[in-house]
Amino acid sequence: MKVKCLLVDDEPLAIQLLENHLSNLEGFEIVGTCNNAIRAAEILREVKVDLLFLDIRMPKMTGLDLLRMTKVVPPVIITTAFRAHAMEGYELDIVDYLLKPITFDRFFKAVEKYLRLYRTLPVDKAAMAPSITIVNIKSGGKYLRLSAEDIRYIESFRDQIVIHTKDGGLISAKYKISDIEKELDGNIFLRIHRSYIVNIKAITAFNNYSVSVDTTELPVGASYRDFVFNILKNC
Amino acid sequence: MEIELAALKSQLNPHFLFNTLNNIYSLSITNSPSTSEAIAGLSAMLDHVLYRSHDRFVPLQQEINFIRNYVSLEELRYGEELDVKLVADDITTGAVAPLILPSLVENAFKHVGVNSQNQQFVKIKLSRQQQQLKFLVVNTYAAHEHGDNENGIGLKNIRQQLSLIYQQNYNFQTVKQEGIFVAQLEIDII
């Protein structure tokens, strides 16, 4: 499924530049362009948009105002000539901040970052991954070799983790959850909460607040919500 | 060098500069024939601000060229959304204080917007009657814009410069009503 992009800038050549940059990439399509934030808000209500390219300084309403006033905003890449607004943009939780003139190299980095954050499981990548991934876990003085698909989810208590395996077993090990997260393949496992990492394939149901692994319901942390929802929706 | 940079900053605001570079970059990527013209226009503007505007008075023709280049680059920025007209008498002699006329033009582009009659334009007219120069800048402004604080600062600076250089020998008037802003400046050509 292609990434649906909306381009918002009051300068037509700036839009043309983004169109050109995007045309060099596969997997992106432009579902709309407009020259002001008010129209952008309308389009966002009418059309599904996966990625928003947004200028800041525009007549009537600024891009930052749009982000503040709109409840559901897709991931945003800011494009602007203003050097001063970067911090404000990051507070609004944007993917990246591109300064004009926008070179293709820098643009490509921003788009890659978007893909990394919101599309961790593209089909081709999954196909390329080896069918069995081994996870080495240090436990009780030795390394246990677990197959990734045998892990249903991982739960943490302080510096201790408990691995819930497919056969209903429990393996306990001394790890910080953030350390084990780094060792796991992001295409297979998903951090959903301060205390939980889940095997994406083991998830049988989900909504904004929780995911189910068979009959076990696990909470989704507020700060992970958008990310988790996006990933699960798209794969 | 510092003076040059200060001049550059005050006259070519970075927002204009980087947006214009972005537009030129965009033109270059599509191999547009307008690319070279835009680069030449921007270079001429930089040259004027950095090296040719330090004297108390500069050739009027240079200032007019500067305005022409500025206007074409602004047209590039806003495309067909914005209706721009520049009419200037062909003036080959005479001198004026630097960068005051361009400030008025910049001010117009900064505040231009769609008014309640759904118009959006900037119109500039420069004419000469004997030794007097008449400069008229008209722009629409957005219906919702009423606070003229920012506008006020720009105009205040222009007034200050005028009285510093021309003392009493100038006439500067502005009118803002019904979605249209008019600035008219009359000065003696040196």
Short mmCIF file of N, CA and C in Angstrom, two decimals, chain B residues 16-189:
data_model
loop_
_atom_site.label_atom_id
_atom_site.label_comp_id
_atom_site.label_asym_id
_atom_site.label_seq_id
_atom_site.Cartn_x
_atom_site.Cartn_y
_atom_site.Cartn_z
N PHE B 16 12.71 35.47 2.82
CA PHE B 16 12.64 35.68 1.37
C PHE B 16 13.78 34.95 0.68
N LEU B 17 14.97 35.10 1.25
CA LEU B 17 16.17 34.54 0.64
C LEU B 17 16.08 33.00 0.52
N PHE B 18 15.75 32.35 1.62
CA PHE B 18 15.73 30.88 1.59
C PHE B 18 14.56 30.33 0.79
N ASN B 19 13.42 31.00 0.85
CA ASN B 19 12.31 30.56 0.01
C ASN B 19 12.64 30.70 -1.46
N THR B 20 13.31 31.81 -1.79
CA THR B 20 13.69 32.02 -3.19
C THR B 20 14.71 30.97 -3.63
N LEU B 21 15.68 30.67 -2.76
CA LEU B 21 16.64 29.62 -3.10
C LEU B 21 15.93 28.27 -3.29
N ASN B 22 14.93 28.03 -2.47
CA ASN B 22 14.16 26.79 -2.62
C ASN B 22 13.45 26.74 -3.97
N ASN B 23 12.89 27.89 -4.37
CA ASN B 23 12.22 27.96 -5.66
C ASN B 23 13.20 27.76 -6.82
N ILE B 24 14.37 28.37 -6.68
CA ILE B 24 15.37 28.21 -7.74
C ILE B 24 15.83 26.75 -7.82
N TYR B 25 15.99 26.15 -6.65
CA TYR B 25 16.35 24.72 -6.60
C TYR B 25 15.30 23.89 -7.33
N SER B 26 14.05 24.25 -7.06
CA SER B 26 12.93 23.54 -7.71
C SER B 26 12.97 23.72 -9.22
N LEU B 27 13.24 24.94 -9.67
CA LEU B 27 13.34 25.21 -11.12
C LEU B 27 14.49 24.41 -11.72
N SER B 28 15.61 24.34 -11.00
CA SER B 28 16.79 23.69 -11.56
C SER B 28 16.56 22.19 -11.74
N ILE B 29 15.80 21.61 -10.82
CA ILE B 29 15.55 20.18 -10.89
C ILE B 29 14.74 19.80 -12.13
N THR B 30 13.86 20.71 -12.55
CA THR B 30 13.08 20.42 -13.75
C THR B 30 13.74 21.01 -15.00
N ASN B 31 14.98 21.47 -14.85
CA ASN B 31 15.69 22.10 -15.97
C ASN B 31 14.89 23.24 -16.59
N SER B 32 14.21 24.00 -15.76
CA SER B 32 13.41 25.10 -16.27
C SER B 32 14.29 26.20 -16.83
N PRO B 33 13.89 26.77 -17.98
CA PRO B 33 14.67 27.88 -18.55
C PRO B 33 14.66 29.13 -17.66
N SER B 34 13.74 29.19 -16.70
CA SER B 34 13.71 30.37 -15.81
C SER B 34 14.80 30.34 -14.75
N THR B 35 15.48 29.18 -14.62
CA THR B 35 16.48 29.04 -13.56
C THR B 35 17.55 30.11 -13.63
N SER B 36 18.16 30.25 -14.82
CA SER B 36 19.29 31.17 -14.94
C SER B 36 18.85 32.61 -14.66
N GLU B 37 17.68 32.95 -15.15
CA GLU B 37 17.15 34.30 -14.94
C GLU B 37 16.97 34.59 -13.44
N ALA B 38 16.44 33.59 -12.73
CA ALA B 38 16.20 33.78 -11.29
C ALA B 38 17.52 33.92 -10.53
N ILE B 39 18.52 33.12 -10.92
CA ILE B 39 19.82 33.23 -10.25
C ILE B 39 20.44 34.59 -10.53
N ALA B 40 20.35 35.01 -11.79
CA ALA B 40 20.91 36.32 -12.14
C ALA B 40 20.20 37.44 -11.37
N GLY B 41 18.90 37.35 -11.25
CA GLY B 41 18.12 38.36 -10.53
C GLY B 41 18.52 38.42 -9.06
N LEU B 42 18.65 37.25 -8.45
CA LEU B 42 19.01 37.20 -7.03
C LEU B 42 20.44 37.73 -6.83
N SER B 43 21.34 37.36 -7.73
CA SER B 43 22.72 37.86 -7.63
C SER B 43 22.76 39.38 -7.72
N ALA B 44 22.01 39.91 -8.65
CA ALA B 44 21.99 41.37 -8.82
C ALA B 44 21.47 42.05 -7.55
N MET B 45 20.48 41.43 -6.92
CA MET B 45 19.94 41.99 -5.68
C MET B 45 20.99 41.98 -4.58
N LEU B 46 21.68 40.85 -4.44
CA LEU B 46 22.72 40.73 -3.42
C LEU B 46 23.82 41.76 -3.66
N ASP B 47 24.19 41.90 -4.93
CA ASP B 47 25.24 42.85 -5.30
C ASP B 47 24.83 44.27 -4.89
N HIS B 48 23.59 44.60 -5.17
CA HIS B 48 23.12 45.95 -4.84
C HIS B 48 23.15 46.19 -3.33
N VAL B 49 22.61 45.24 -2.57
CA VAL B 49 22.53 45.41 -1.12
C VAL B 49 23.93 45.41 -0.48
N LEU B 50 24.78 44.50 -0.95
CA LEU B 50 26.09 44.34 -0.31
C LEU B 50 27.09 45.42 -0.69
N TYR B 51 27.07 45.82 -1.98
CA TYR B 51 28.16 46.67 -2.44
C TYR B 51 27.77 48.02 -3.00
N ARG B 52 26.51 48.20 -3.31
CA ARG B 52 26.18 49.43 -4.02
C ARG B 52 25.20 50.33 -3.28
N SER B 53 24.94 50.00 -2.04
CA SER B 53 23.93 50.81 -1.35
C SER B 53 24.47 51.48 -0.09
N HIS B 54 25.79 51.69 -0.05
CA HIS B 54 26.35 52.31 1.16
C HIS B 54 26.42 53.83 1.09
N ASP B 55 26.40 54.33 -0.14
CA ASP B 55 26.45 55.79 -0.28
C ASP B 55 25.13 56.40 0.15
N ARG B 56 25.22 57.68 0.43
CA ARG B 56 24.02 58.38 0.87
C ARG B 56 22.96 58.38 -0.24
N PHE B 57 23.43 58.50 -1.48
CA PHE B 57 22.51 58.44 -2.62
C PHE B 57 23.05 57.48 -3.67
N VAL B 58 22.15 56.78 -4.32
CA VAL B 58 22.56 55.84 -5.37
C VAL B 58 21.76 56.12 -6.64
N PRO B 59 22.29 55.71 -7.78
CA PRO B 59 21.55 55.95 -9.03
C PRO B 59 20.14 55.35 -8.96
N LEU B 60 19.18 56.17 -9.35
CA LEU B 60 17.79 55.75 -9.31
C LEU B 60 17.57 54.50 -10.16
N GLN B 61 18.27 54.45 -11.27
CA GLN B 61 18.11 53.31 -12.17
C GLN B 61 18.47 51.98 -11.48
N GLN B 62 19.51 52.04 -10.65
CA GLN B 62 19.90 50.83 -9.91
C GLN B 62 18.81 50.37 -8.95
N GLU B 63 18.21 51.36 -8.29
CA GLU B 63 17.12 51.04 -7.36
C GLU B 63 15.92 50.44 -8.10
N ILE B 64 15.66 50.99 -9.27
CA ILE B 64 14.53 50.46 -10.05
C ILE B 64 14.82 49.02 -10.48
N ASN B 65 16.06 48.78 -10.91
CA ASN B 65 16.43 47.41 -11.28
C ASN B 65 16.28 46.44 -10.10
N PHE B 66 16.70 46.93 -8.94
CA PHE B 66 16.58 46.12 -7.74
C PHE B 66 15.12 45.75 -7.50
N ILE B 67 14.25 46.75 -7.63
CA ILE B 67 12.82 46.50 -7.42
C ILE B 67 12.27 45.53 -8.47
N ARG B 68 12.70 45.72 -9.70
CA ARG B 68 12.25 44.79 -10.76
C ARG B 68 12.64 43.35 -10.44
N ASN B 69 13.89 43.17 -10.03
CA ASN B 69 14.35 41.81 -9.69
C ASN B 69 13.57 41.25 -8.51
N TYR B 70 13.39 42.09 -7.52
CA TYR B 70 12.66 41.66 -6.34
C TYR B 70 11.24 41.22 -6.70
N VAL B 71 10.59 42.06 -7.52
CA VAL B 71 9.20 41.76 -7.90
C VAL B 71 9.12 40.46 -8.71
N SER B 72 10.09 40.24 -9.63
CA SER B 72 10.01 38.99 -10.40
C SER B 72 10.21 37.78 -9.51
N LEU B 73 11.08 37.90 -8.51
CA LEU B 73 11.30 36.75 -7.62
C LEU B 73 10.08 36.52 -6.73
N GLU B 74 9.41 37.57 -6.34
CA GLU B 74 8.17 37.41 -5.56
C GLU B 74 7.08 36.78 -6.44
N GLU B 75 7.07 37.16 -7.71
CA GLU B 75 6.09 36.55 -8.62
C GLU B 75 6.35 35.06 -8.76
N LEU B 76 7.62 34.72 -8.77
CA LEU B 76 8.01 33.31 -8.84
C LEU B 76 7.48 32.58 -7.60
N ARG B 77 7.54 33.26 -6.45
CA ARG B 77 7.10 32.63 -5.21
C ARG B 77 5.62 32.36 -5.20
N TYR B 78 4.83 33.32 -5.67
CA TYR B 78 3.38 33.17 -5.49
C TYR B 78 2.62 32.81 -6.75
N GLY B 79 3.31 32.74 -7.88
CA GLY B 79 2.67 32.29 -9.11
C GLY B 79 1.43 33.09 -9.45
N GLU B 80 0.42 32.39 -9.94
CA GLU B 80 -0.76 33.08 -10.45
C GLU B 80 -1.71 33.53 -9.35
N GLU B 81 -1.45 33.08 -8.12
CA GLU B 81 -2.31 33.47 -7.00
C GLU B 81 -2.32 34.98 -6.80
N LEU B 82 -1.20 35.57 -7.15
CA LEU B 82 -1.01 36.98 -6.83
C LEU B 82 -0.86 37.77 -8.11
N ASP B 83 -1.63 38.85 -8.21
CA ASP B 83 -1.59 39.69 -9.39
C ASP B 83 -0.60 40.83 -9.12
N VAL B 84 0.48 40.86 -9.88
CA VAL B 84 1.51 41.88 -9.63
C VAL B 84 1.69 42.76 -10.86
N LYS B 85 1.68 44.06 -10.63
CA LYS B 85 1.97 44.98 -11.74
C LYS B 85 3.02 45.98 -11.32
N LEU B 86 3.98 46.17 -12.20
CA LEU B 86 5.01 47.18 -11.93
C LEU B 86 5.13 48.06 -13.15
N VAL B 87 4.84 49.34 -12.97
CA VAL B 87 4.97 50.29 -14.06
C VAL B 87 5.98 51.34 -13.66
N ALA B 88 7.04 51.46 -14.43
CA ALA B 88 8.06 52.45 -14.08
C ALA B 88 8.47 53.24 -15.31
N ASP B 89 8.49 54.53 -15.16
CA ASP B 89 9.00 55.37 -16.25
C ASP B 89 10.44 55.00 -16.50
N ASP B 90 10.84 55.14 -17.74
CA ASP B 90 12.23 54.85 -18.07
C ASP B 90 13.11 56.02 -17.61
N ILE B 91 13.78 55.83 -16.49
CA ILE B 91 14.57 56.92 -15.93
C ILE B 91 16.04 56.54 -15.97
N THR B 92 16.85 57.35 -16.62
CA THR B 92 18.26 56.99 -16.76
C THR B 92 19.18 57.87 -15.92
N THR B 93 18.65 58.94 -15.41
CA THR B 93 19.52 59.81 -14.60
C THR B 93 18.91 60.02 -13.21
N GLY B 94 19.67 60.66 -12.34
CA GLY B 94 19.16 61.00 -11.02
C GLY B 94 19.54 59.98 -9.97
N ALA B 95 19.45 60.43 -8.70
CA ALA B 95 19.82 59.55 -7.59
C ALA B 95 18.81 59.68 -6.45
N VAL B 96 18.71 58.62 -5.67
CA VAL B 96 17.83 58.61 -4.48
C VAL B 96 18.56 57.94 -3.32
N ALA B 97 18.01 58.12 -2.12
CA ALA B 97 18.57 57.42 -0.97
C ALA B 97 18.31 55.93 -1.16
N PRO B 98 19.31 55.09 -0.83
CA PRO B 98 19.19 53.65 -1.14
C PRO B 98 18.16 52.92 -0.27
N LEU B 99 17.52 51.97 -0.91
CA LEU B 99 16.72 50.93 -0.24
C LEU B 99 15.45 51.41 0.48
N ILE B 100 15.08 52.67 0.26
CA ILE B 100 13.81 53.12 0.85
C ILE B 100 12.64 52.68 -0.04
N LEU B 101 12.76 52.92 -1.33
CA LEU B 101 11.70 52.48 -2.24
C LEU B 101 11.50 50.96 -2.14
N PRO B 102 12.59 50.18 -2.17
CA PRO B 102 12.40 48.72 -2.03
C PRO B 102 11.72 48.33 -0.72
N SER B 103 11.98 49.10 0.36
CA SER B 103 11.33 48.76 1.63
C SER B 103 9.81 48.84 1.51
N LEU B 104 9.36 49.85 0.76
CA LEU B 104 7.91 49.99 0.57
C LEU B 104 7.33 48.81 -0.20
N VAL B 105 8.11 48.36 -1.19
CA VAL B 105 7.66 47.22 -1.99
C VAL B 105 7.65 45.95 -1.14
N GLU B 106 8.70 45.78 -0.36
CA GLU B 106 8.79 44.60 0.51
C GLU B 106 7.62 44.57 1.50
N ASN B 107 7.34 45.75 2.03
CA ASN B 107 6.23 45.89 2.97
C ASN B 107 4.90 45.43 2.33
N ALA B 108 4.73 45.80 1.06
CA ALA B 108 3.50 45.42 0.35
C ALA B 108 3.40 43.90 0.20
N PHE B 109 4.51 43.26 -0.18
CA PHE B 109 4.49 41.81 -0.36
C PHE B 109 4.34 41.08 0.97
N LYS B 110 4.85 41.71 2.01
CA LYS B 110 4.75 41.09 3.33
C LYS B 110 3.30 41.05 3.81
N HIS B 111 2.54 42.08 3.46
CA HIS B 111 1.19 42.17 4.03
C HIS B 111 0.07 41.87 3.05
N VAL B 112 0.44 41.58 1.81
CA VAL B 112 -0.62 41.35 0.82
C VAL B 112 -1.46 40.12 1.21
N GLY B 113 -2.77 40.21 0.96
CA GLY B 113 -3.66 39.10 1.26
C GLY B 113 -4.95 39.27 0.48
N VAL B 114 -5.79 38.26 0.53
CA VAL B 114 -7.07 38.31 -0.19
C VAL B 114 -8.05 39.16 0.62
N ASN B 115 -8.56 40.21 0.02
CA ASN B 115 -9.50 41.07 0.75
C ASN B 115 -10.94 40.59 0.57
N SER B 116 -11.88 41.31 1.18
CA SER B 116 -13.26 40.83 1.17
C SER B 116 -13.88 40.87 -0.22
N GLN B 117 -13.29 41.64 -1.13
CA GLN B 117 -13.78 41.61 -2.53
C GLN B 117 -13.09 40.50 -3.32
N ASN B 118 -12.38 39.64 -2.58
CA ASN B 118 -11.71 38.51 -3.20
C ASN B 118 -10.62 38.92 -4.19
N GLN B 119 -10.00 40.05 -3.91
CA GLN B 119 -8.89 40.48 -4.76
C GLN B 119 -7.59 40.23 -4.02
N GLN B 120 -6.54 40.01 -4.78
CA GLN B 120 -5.21 39.94 -4.18
C GLN B 120 -4.20 40.48 -5.18
N PHE B 121 -3.70 41.67 -4.90
CA PHE B 121 -2.74 42.24 -5.84
C PHE B 121 -1.73 43.15 -5.16
N VAL B 122 -0.62 43.37 -5.88
CA VAL B 122 0.34 44.41 -5.52
C VAL B 122 0.56 45.23 -6.79
N LYS B 123 0.36 46.53 -6.69
CA LYS B 123 0.59 47.39 -7.85
C LYS B 123 1.57 48.48 -7.49
N ILE B 124 2.55 48.64 -8.35
CA ILE B 124 3.62 49.60 -8.07
C ILE B 124 3.77 50.53 -9.27
N LYS B 125 3.80 51.82 -8.98
CA LYS B 125 3.95 52.76 -10.09
C LYS B 125 5.00 53.80 -9.73
N LEU B 126 5.95 53.97 -10.62
CA LEU B 126 7.01 54.92 -10.37
C LEU B 126 7.04 55.92 -11.52
N SER B 127 6.85 57.20 -11.21
CA SER B 127 6.84 58.17 -12.30
C SER B 127 7.64 59.41 -11.92
N ARG B 128 8.05 60.12 -12.94
CA ARG B 128 8.89 61.28 -12.71
C ARG B 128 8.25 62.50 -13.34
N GLN B 129 8.20 63.58 -12.54
CA GLN B 129 7.76 64.86 -13.11
C GLN B 129 8.85 65.87 -12.81
N GLN B 130 9.55 66.25 -13.82
CA GLN B 130 10.76 67.08 -13.68
C GLN B 130 11.68 66.46 -12.62
N GLN B 131 11.91 67.21 -11.53
CA GLN B 131 12.85 66.69 -10.54
C GLN B 131 12.17 65.89 -9.43
N GLN B 132 10.87 65.71 -9.59
CA GLN B 132 10.18 64.99 -8.53
C GLN B 132 9.83 63.55 -8.91
N LEU B 133 10.07 62.68 -7.94
CA LEU B 133 9.76 61.27 -8.14
C LEU B 133 8.50 60.94 -7.35
N LYS B 134 7.58 60.27 -8.02
CA LYS B 134 6.37 59.86 -7.32
C LYS B 134 6.32 58.33 -7.34
N PHE B 135 6.21 57.76 -6.14
CA PHE B 135 6.24 56.31 -6.01
C PHE B 135 4.97 55.86 -5.31
N LEU B 136 4.23 55.02 -5.98
CA LEU B 136 2.94 54.60 -5.46
C LEU B 136 2.92 53.08 -5.32
N VAL B 137 2.61 52.61 -4.14
CA VAL B 137 2.52 51.16 -3.91
C VAL B 137 1.15 50.85 -3.33
N VAL B 138 0.41 49.98 -4.00
CA VAL B 138 -0.94 49.63 -3.56
C VAL B 138 -1.02 48.12 -3.39
N ASN B 139 -1.53 47.69 -2.24
CA ASN B 139 -1.73 46.25 -2.08
C ASN B 139 -3.01 45.94 -1.32
N THR B 140 -3.60 44.82 -1.64
CA THR B 140 -4.76 44.37 -0.87
C THR B 140 -4.26 43.73 0.41
N TYR B 141 -5.10 43.71 1.44
CA TYR B 141 -4.74 42.99 2.64
C TYR B 141 -5.88 42.09 3.08
N ALA B 142 -5.54 41.03 3.81
CA ALA B 142 -6.53 40.01 4.15
C ALA B 142 -7.63 40.59 5.02
N ALA B 143 -8.84 40.10 4.77
CA ALA B 143 -10.02 40.61 5.46
C ALA B 143 -9.87 40.56 6.98
N HIS B 144 -9.22 39.51 7.49
CA HIS B 144 -9.16 39.35 8.94
C HIS B 144 -8.07 40.20 9.59
N GLU B 145 -7.17 40.76 8.74
CA GLU B 145 -6.05 41.50 9.33
C GLU B 145 -6.48 42.91 9.75
N HIS B 146 -6.46 43.15 11.04
CA HIS B 146 -6.78 44.51 11.48
C HIS B 146 -5.64 45.12 12.30
N GLY B 147 -4.98 44.24 13.09
CA GLY B 147 -3.85 44.75 13.87
C GLY B 147 -2.75 45.16 12.91
N ASP B 148 -2.41 46.43 12.86
CA ASP B 148 -1.37 46.84 11.92
C ASP B 148 -0.06 47.10 12.67
N ASN B 149 0.17 46.32 13.73
CA ASN B 149 1.37 46.53 14.54
C ASN B 149 2.65 46.26 13.76
N GLU B 150 2.67 45.10 13.08
CA GLU B 150 3.86 44.73 12.34
C GLU B 150 4.08 45.71 11.19
N ASN B 151 2.99 45.95 10.49
CA ASN B 151 2.97 46.91 9.41
C ASN B 151 3.48 48.25 9.92
N GLY B 152 3.01 48.61 11.11
CA GLY B 152 3.37 49.89 11.71
C GLY B 152 4.86 50.06 11.90
N ILE B 153 5.53 48.97 12.33
CA ILE B 153 6.97 49.05 12.56
C ILE B 153 7.72 49.29 11.25
N GLY B 154 7.34 48.54 10.21
CA GLY B 154 7.97 48.71 8.91
C GLY B 154 7.83 50.15 8.42
N LEU B 155 6.62 50.67 8.54
CA LEU B 155 6.37 52.03 8.06
C LEU B 155 7.09 53.07 8.91
N LYS B 156 7.18 52.79 10.20
CA LYS B 156 7.85 53.72 11.10
C LYS B 156 9.33 53.85 10.73
N ASN B 157 9.95 52.68 10.41
CA ASN B 157 11.35 52.70 9.98
C ASN B 157 11.53 53.51 8.71
N ILE B 158 10.60 53.33 7.79
CA ILE B 158 10.69 54.05 6.52
C ILE B 158 10.60 55.56 6.77
N ARG B 159 9.64 55.95 7.63
CA ARG B 159 9.49 57.38 7.95
C ARG B 159 10.75 57.95 8.59
N GLN B 160 11.33 57.16 9.50
CA GLN B 160 12.55 57.62 10.18
C GLN B 160 13.68 57.86 9.18
N GLN B 161 13.87 56.89 8.29
CA GLN B 161 14.92 57.04 7.29
C GLN B 161 14.67 58.25 6.41
N LEU B 162 13.42 58.43 6.02
CA LEU B 162 13.08 59.55 5.15
C LEU B 162 13.42 60.88 5.80
N SER B 163 13.03 61.04 7.05
CA SER B 163 13.24 62.34 7.67
C SER B 163 14.72 62.56 7.98
N LEU B 164 15.45 61.46 8.20
CA LEU B 164 16.88 61.55 8.43
C LEU B 164 17.60 62.06 7.18
N ILE B 165 17.18 61.55 6.04
CA ILE B 165 17.90 61.87 4.81
C ILE B 165 17.31 63.07 4.08
N TYR B 166 15.98 63.11 4.01
CA TYR B 166 15.37 64.18 3.22
C TYR B 166 14.85 65.34 4.07
N GLN B 167 15.03 65.24 5.38
CA GLN B 167 14.48 66.23 6.31
C GLN B 167 13.02 66.55 6.00
N GLN B 168 12.77 67.81 5.60
CA GLN B 168 11.35 68.14 5.34
C GLN B 168 10.96 67.90 3.88
N ASN B 169 11.96 67.59 3.08
CA ASN B 169 11.70 67.58 1.64
C ASN B 169 11.16 66.26 1.10
N TYR B 170 10.15 65.78 1.74
CA TYR B 170 9.49 64.60 1.19
C TYR B 170 8.03 64.62 1.62
N ASN B 171 7.26 63.85 0.92
CA ASN B 171 5.85 63.75 1.27
C ASN B 171 5.48 62.27 1.25
N PHE B 172 5.13 61.75 2.41
CA PHE B 172 4.82 60.33 2.50
C PHE B 172 3.45 60.15 3.15
N GLN B 173 2.59 59.50 2.44
CA GLN B 173 1.24 59.29 2.97
C GLN B 173 0.82 57.83 2.83
N THR B 174 0.07 57.35 3.81
CA THR B 174 -0.49 56.00 3.68
C THR B 174 -1.97 56.05 4.01
N VAL B 175 -2.71 55.21 3.34
CA VAL B 175 -4.15 55.06 3.62
C VAL B 175 -4.45 53.57 3.65
N LYS B 176 -5.21 53.16 4.64
CA LYS B 176 -5.58 51.76 4.71
C LYS B 176 -7.08 51.67 4.91
N GLN B 177 -7.78 51.27 3.89
CA GLN B 177 -9.23 51.11 4.07
C GLN B 177 -9.85 50.15 3.07
N GLU B 178 -10.89 49.50 3.50
CA GLU B 178 -11.67 48.57 2.66
C GLU B 178 -10.79 47.57 1.91
N GLY B 179 -9.86 46.99 2.62
CA GLY B 179 -9.07 45.91 2.03
C GLY B 179 -7.95 46.36 1.13
N ILE B 180 -7.73 47.66 1.05
CA ILE B 180 -6.66 48.14 0.17
C ILE B 180 -5.75 49.11 0.93
N PHE B 181 -4.46 48.86 0.81
CA PHE B 181 -3.47 49.71 1.46
C PHE B 181 -2.74 50.49 0.37
N VAL B 182 -2.63 51.81 0.59
CA VAL B 182 -1.95 52.65 -0.38
C VAL B 182 -0.83 53.41 0.30
N ALA B 183 0.36 53.37 -0.29
CA ALA B 183 1.46 54.19 0.22
C ALA B 183 1.96 55.05 -0.93
N GLN B 184 2.08 56.33 -0.67
CA GLN B 184 2.57 57.22 -1.72
C GLN B 184 3.73 58.05 -1.20
N LEU B 185 4.81 58.03 -1.95
CA LEU B 185 6.00 58.78 -1.55
C LEU B 185 6.40 59.72 -2.66
N GLU B 186 6.61 60.98 -2.29
CA GLU B 186 7.14 61.95 -3.26
C GLU B 186 8.45 62.49 -2.71
N ILE B 187 9.49 62.36 -3.51
CA ILE B 187 10.80 62.90 -3.09
C ILE B 187 11.45 63.60 -4.28
N ASP B 188 12.41 64.46 -3.96
CA ASP B 188 13.16 65.11 -5.02
C ASP B 188 14.28 64.21 -5.49
N ILE B 189 14.44 64.15 -6.79
CA ILE B 189 15.56 63.37 -7.34
C ILE B 189 16.79 64.26 -7.27
#
